[in-house]
Coordinates of N, CA and C in Angstrom, one line a residue:
X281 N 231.0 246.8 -28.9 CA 231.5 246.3 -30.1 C 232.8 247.0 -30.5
X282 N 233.7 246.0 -30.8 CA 235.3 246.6 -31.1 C 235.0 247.5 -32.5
X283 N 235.7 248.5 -33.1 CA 236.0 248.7 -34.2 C 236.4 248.0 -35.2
X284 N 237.3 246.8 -34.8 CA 237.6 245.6 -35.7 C 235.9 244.6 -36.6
X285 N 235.4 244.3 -35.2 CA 233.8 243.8 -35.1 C 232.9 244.7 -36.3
X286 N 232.8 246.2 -35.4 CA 232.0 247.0 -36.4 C 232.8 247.6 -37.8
X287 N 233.9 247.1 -38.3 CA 234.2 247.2 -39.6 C 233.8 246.3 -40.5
X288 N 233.8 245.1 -39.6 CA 233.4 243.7 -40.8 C 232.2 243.9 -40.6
X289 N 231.2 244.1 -40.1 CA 229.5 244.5 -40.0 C 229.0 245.2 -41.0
X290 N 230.0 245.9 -41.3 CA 229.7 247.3 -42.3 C 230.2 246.4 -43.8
X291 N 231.2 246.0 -43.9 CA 231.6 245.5 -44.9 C 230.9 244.6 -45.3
X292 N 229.9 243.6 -44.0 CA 229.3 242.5 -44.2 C 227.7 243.2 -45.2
X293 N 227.5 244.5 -44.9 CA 226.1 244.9 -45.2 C 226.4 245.6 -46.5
X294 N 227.7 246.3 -46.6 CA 228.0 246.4 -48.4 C 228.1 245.4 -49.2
X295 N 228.3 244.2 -48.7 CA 228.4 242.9 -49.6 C 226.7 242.7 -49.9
X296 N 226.2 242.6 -49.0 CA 224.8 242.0 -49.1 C 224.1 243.1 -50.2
X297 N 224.4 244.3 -49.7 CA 223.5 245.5 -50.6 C 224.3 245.3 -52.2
X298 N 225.3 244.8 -52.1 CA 225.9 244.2 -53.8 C 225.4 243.3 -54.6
X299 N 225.2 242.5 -53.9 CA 224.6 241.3 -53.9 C 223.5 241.3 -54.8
X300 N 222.0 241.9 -53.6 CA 220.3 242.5 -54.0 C 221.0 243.1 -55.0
X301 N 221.7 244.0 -55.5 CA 221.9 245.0 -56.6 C 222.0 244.0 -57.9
X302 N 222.9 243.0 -57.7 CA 223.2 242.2 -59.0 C 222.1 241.5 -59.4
X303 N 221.2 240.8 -58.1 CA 220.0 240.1 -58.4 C 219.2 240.6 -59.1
X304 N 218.6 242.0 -58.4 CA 217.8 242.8 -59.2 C 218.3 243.2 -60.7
X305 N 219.4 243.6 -60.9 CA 220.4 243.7 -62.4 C 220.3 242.9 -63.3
X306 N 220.3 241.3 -63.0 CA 220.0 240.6 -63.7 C 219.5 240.7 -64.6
X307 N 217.7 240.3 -64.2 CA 216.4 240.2 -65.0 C 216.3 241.6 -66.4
X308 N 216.5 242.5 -65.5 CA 216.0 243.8 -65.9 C 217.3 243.9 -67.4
X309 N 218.6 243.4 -67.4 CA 219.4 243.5 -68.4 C 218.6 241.8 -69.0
X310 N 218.4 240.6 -68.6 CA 218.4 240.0 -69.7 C 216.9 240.5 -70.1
X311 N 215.9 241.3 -69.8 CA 215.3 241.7 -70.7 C 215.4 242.1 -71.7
X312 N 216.3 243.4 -71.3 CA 216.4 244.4 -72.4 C 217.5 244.0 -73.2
X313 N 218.2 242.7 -73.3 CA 218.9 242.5 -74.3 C 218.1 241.4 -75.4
X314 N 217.1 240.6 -74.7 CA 215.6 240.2 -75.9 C 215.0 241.7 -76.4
X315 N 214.4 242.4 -76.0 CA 214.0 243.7 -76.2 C 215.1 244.2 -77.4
X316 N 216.1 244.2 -76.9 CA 217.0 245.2 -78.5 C 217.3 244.2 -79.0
X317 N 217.2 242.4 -79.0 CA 217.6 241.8 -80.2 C 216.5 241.5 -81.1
X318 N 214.8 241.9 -80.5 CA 213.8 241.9 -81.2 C 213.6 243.3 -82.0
X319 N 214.5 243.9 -81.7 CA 214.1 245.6 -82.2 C 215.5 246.1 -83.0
X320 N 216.3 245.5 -83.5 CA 217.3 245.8 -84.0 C 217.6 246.2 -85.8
X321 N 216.0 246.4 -86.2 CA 216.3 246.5 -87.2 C 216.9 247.8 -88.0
X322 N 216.8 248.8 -87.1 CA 217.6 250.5 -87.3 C 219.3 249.9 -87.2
X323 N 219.5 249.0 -86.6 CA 221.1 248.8 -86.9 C 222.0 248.2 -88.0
X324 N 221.4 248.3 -89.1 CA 221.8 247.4 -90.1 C 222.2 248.5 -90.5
X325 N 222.1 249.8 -90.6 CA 222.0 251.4 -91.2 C 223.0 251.5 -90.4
X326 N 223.1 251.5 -89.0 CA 224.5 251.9 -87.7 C 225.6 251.0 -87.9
X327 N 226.8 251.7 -87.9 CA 228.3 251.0 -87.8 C 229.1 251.2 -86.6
X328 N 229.8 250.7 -86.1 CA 231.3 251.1 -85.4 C 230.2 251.1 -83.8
X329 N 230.6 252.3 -83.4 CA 230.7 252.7 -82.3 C 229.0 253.2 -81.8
X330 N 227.9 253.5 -83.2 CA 226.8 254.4 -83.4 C 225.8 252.8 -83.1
X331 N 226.1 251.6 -83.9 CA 225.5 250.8 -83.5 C 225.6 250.1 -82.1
X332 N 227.1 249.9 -81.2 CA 226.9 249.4 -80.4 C 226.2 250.7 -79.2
X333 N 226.3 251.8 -79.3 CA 225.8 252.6 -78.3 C 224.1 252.2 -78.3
X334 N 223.8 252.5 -79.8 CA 222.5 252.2 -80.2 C 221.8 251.0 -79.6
X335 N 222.5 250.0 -79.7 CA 222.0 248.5 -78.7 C 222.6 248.8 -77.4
X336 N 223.2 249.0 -76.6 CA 223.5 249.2 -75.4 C 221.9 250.1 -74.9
X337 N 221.6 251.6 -75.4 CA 220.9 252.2 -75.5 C 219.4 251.4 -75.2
X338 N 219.4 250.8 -76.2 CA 217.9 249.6 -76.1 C 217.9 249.0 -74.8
X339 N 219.3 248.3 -74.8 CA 218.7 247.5 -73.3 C 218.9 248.0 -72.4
X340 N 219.3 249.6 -71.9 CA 219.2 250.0 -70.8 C 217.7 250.6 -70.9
X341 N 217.4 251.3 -72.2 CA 215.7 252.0 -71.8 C 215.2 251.2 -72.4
X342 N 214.7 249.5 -72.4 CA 213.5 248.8 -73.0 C 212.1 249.3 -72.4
X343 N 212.3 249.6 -71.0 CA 211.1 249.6 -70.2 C 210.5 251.4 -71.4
X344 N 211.2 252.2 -71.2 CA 210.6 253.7 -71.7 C 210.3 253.3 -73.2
X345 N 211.4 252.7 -73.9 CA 210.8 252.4 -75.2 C 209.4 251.5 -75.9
X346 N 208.9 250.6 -75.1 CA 208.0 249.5 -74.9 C 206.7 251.0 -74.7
X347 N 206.5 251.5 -74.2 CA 205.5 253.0 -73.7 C 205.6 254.1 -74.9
X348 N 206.4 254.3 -74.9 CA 206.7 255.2 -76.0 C 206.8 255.2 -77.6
X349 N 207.1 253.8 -77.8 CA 206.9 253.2 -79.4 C 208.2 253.9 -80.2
X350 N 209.2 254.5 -79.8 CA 210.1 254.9 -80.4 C 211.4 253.8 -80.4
X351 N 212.3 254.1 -81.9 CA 213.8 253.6 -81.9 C 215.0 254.7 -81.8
X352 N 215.9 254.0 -81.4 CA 217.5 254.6 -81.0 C 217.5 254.5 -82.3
X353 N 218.3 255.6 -83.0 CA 219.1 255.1 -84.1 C 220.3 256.4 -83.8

């Protein structure tokens, strides 16, 4: 195998491994963005920059918050 050959091989298997990454990404964010638009009631109190952390926050830990019964504020 040329170097030319085994460069696009490698490039071919970072694309793919991007790919599975976005697939799996998907679901897991449009969860957690139903999860913080059902649980958003601590943001009416959050402004500027404290509420959108606060919702970003939700839908990255829906899964720990759903266990745990606590809110971001």
């Amino acid at each position: 195998m040329t170097a030319t050959e085994n460069a696009l091989e490698q490039r071919s298997w970072v694309r793919d491994l991007i790919i599975v990454g976005v697939w799996l990404a998907l679901p897991y964010l449009v969860v957690g963005v139903f999860w913080a638009d059902a649980h958003r009631q601590h943001l009416s109190k959050l402004h500027g920059l404290d509420a959108t952390a606060s919702y970003v926050g939700e839908v990255i830990a829906w899964p720990v918050l759903i266990f745990a019964d606590v809110n971001l504020e």
